[in-house]
Amino acid sequence: MSFPEVDVVPTVAWEDGTVVMIDQRRLPHEQVFVRCRDHHEVGAAIQDMVIRGAPAIGVAAALGLALGVRNSSSESTTLRAEWDDMCAVLAASRPTAVNLFWAIERMRRRFESQVATGGEPLRTALLDEALAIQAEDVAACRRMGDLGAELLPAAARVLTHCNAGALATAGYGTALGVVRSAAREGRLEQVFADETRPYLQGARLTAWELQQDHIPVTVITDNMAGHLMARGEVNAVIVGSDRIAANGDVANKIGTYTVAVLAKEHGIPFFVVAPVSTFDLSTPTGADIPIEERPAAEVTHLAGRPITPMGVAVRHPAFDVTPHRYVTAIVCERGVARPPYTESLRALADRAP
Ligand code: MRU
């Protein structure tokens, strides 16, 4: 199986003309792999949370498109119509993480430049592009990890929300990449992982990933964060992101906004770690970012058992927007953006990779 060279859990891989993913719905108790045989299965895997996390779903979509073209026997005109349909299927899987649309767009550019040749050269070019997206994501995470670690206090006690780790990327992680680099440099004392209701990415995935790496991790429920901050037990917050607007407003897992406000109240730096593929500079502010609403059952049920009265009204926005005034710095693979973000994000986006 050709997973990229990383020292942490595999997220997604190309294997023998299929896309293989670790089933994140079954973690931490079972390590089961799902094999997608066509782009519809990849789209469904993203929608159903087999794979999740902004960079990871971008990589999965790119591999899904390579798979779709590999499965098609059509040539040029018919293939173009099929291609548009493949892109539409994958784009419809989840709305908030811009990395998904970024990856589809990059694959589309490669398709357009190669479609005239058709056949095996086109299939090879699209797989090469998808594998390049995957490899670049691991490299970006490692770079962000090292850049972000430099921003942390000497004995860092980090609070994180959701899972922005190896599982959410092609490997190493964004927020957890910083944690990994800081641990390697001997600057990490403790990670507090918010459990992250309702889907429990923190309790299930962040805790599992860090435990595998022997990094000290303590799970807390989301409503404990303020208490720990007030007692001086947290000295940095690090989160990932699904989409960053031009003004530095940050969309991330529901509950991130609450943590950011608490951090500001307690004078704790709030760092966002995300690759340039998460920047959406065509979206002026966070108010313009589409927020996914997920099924009510994810709120009303815990591990398949109901926890609320039958028929009660439920809201389930899966993401929120943290206004840029709460963000101390945004770390990407090209450097560290500080306020005013309208200028610093543009400068990093324009900088050569
Ligand atoms: O619903 P999810 O699990 O896909 O949400 C994931 C997050 O919100 C992550 O924090 C974000 O994608 C950054 S991952 C590097």
PDB file of N, CA and C in Angstrom, residues 29 47 92 99 110 169 204 230 262 312:
ATOM      1  N   HIS A  29     -11.446   2.490  18.452  1.00  0.00           N
ATOM      2  CA  HIS A  29     -11.458   1.102  18.917  1.00  0.00           C
ATOM      3  C   HIS A  29     -11.186   0.084  17.826  1.00  0.00           C
ATOM      4  N   GLN A  47     -18.689  12.368   2.433  1.00  0.00           N
ATOM      5  CA  GLN A  47     -19.974  12.795   3.013  1.00  0.00           C
ATOM      6  C   GLN A  47     -20.269  12.066   4.324  1.00  0.00           C
ATOM      7  N   ALA A  92     -20.085  18.079  -4.278  1.00  0.00           N
ATOM      8  CA  ALA A  92     -21.337  18.074  -3.500  1.00  0.00           C
ATOM      9  C   ALA A  92     -21.180  17.354  -2.159  1.00  0.00           C
ATOM     10  N   ASN A  99     -10.527  23.399   0.864  1.00  0.00           N
ATOM     11  CA  ASN A  99      -9.485  22.529   0.301  1.00  0.00           C
ATOM     12  C   ASN A  99     -10.076  21.552  -0.713  1.00  0.00           C
ATOM     13  N   ARG A 110      -5.226  20.389 -14.585  1.00  0.00           N
ATOM     14  CA  ARG A 110      -4.395  19.324 -15.159  1.00  0.00           C
ATOM     15  C   ARG A 110      -5.170  18.569 -16.237  1.00  0.00           C
ATOM     16  N   THR A 169      -5.258  15.250   7.549  1.00  0.00           N
ATOM     17  CA  THR A 169      -4.383  15.708   6.465  1.00  0.00           C
ATOM     18  C   THR A 169      -3.834  14.463   5.758  1.00  0.00           C
ATOM     19  N   ARG A 204     -12.086  11.039  20.249  1.00  0.00           N
ATOM     20  CA  ARG A 204     -11.817   9.781  19.545  1.00  0.00           C
ATOM     21  C   ARG A 204     -10.505   9.822  18.763  1.00  0.00           C
ATOM     22  N   ALA A 230      -8.802  29.602  33.277  1.00  0.00           N
ATOM     23  CA  ALA A 230      -8.863  30.492  34.440  1.00  0.00           C
ATOM     24  C   ALA A 230      -7.849  30.075  35.502  1.00  0.00           C
ATOM     25  N   LEU A 262     -12.754  32.709  24.835  1.00  0.00           N
ATOM     26  CA  LEU A 262     -12.205  32.391  26.156  1.00  0.00           C
ATOM     27  C   LEU A 262     -10.702  32.690  26.201  1.00  0.00           C
ATOM     28  N   VAL A 312     -37.515  16.068  19.666  1.00  0.00           N
ATOM     29  CA  VAL A 312     -37.131  17.411  20.082  1.00  0.00           C
ATOM     30  C   VAL A 312     -36.443  18.146  18.916  1.00  0.00           C
TER      31      VAL A 312
END
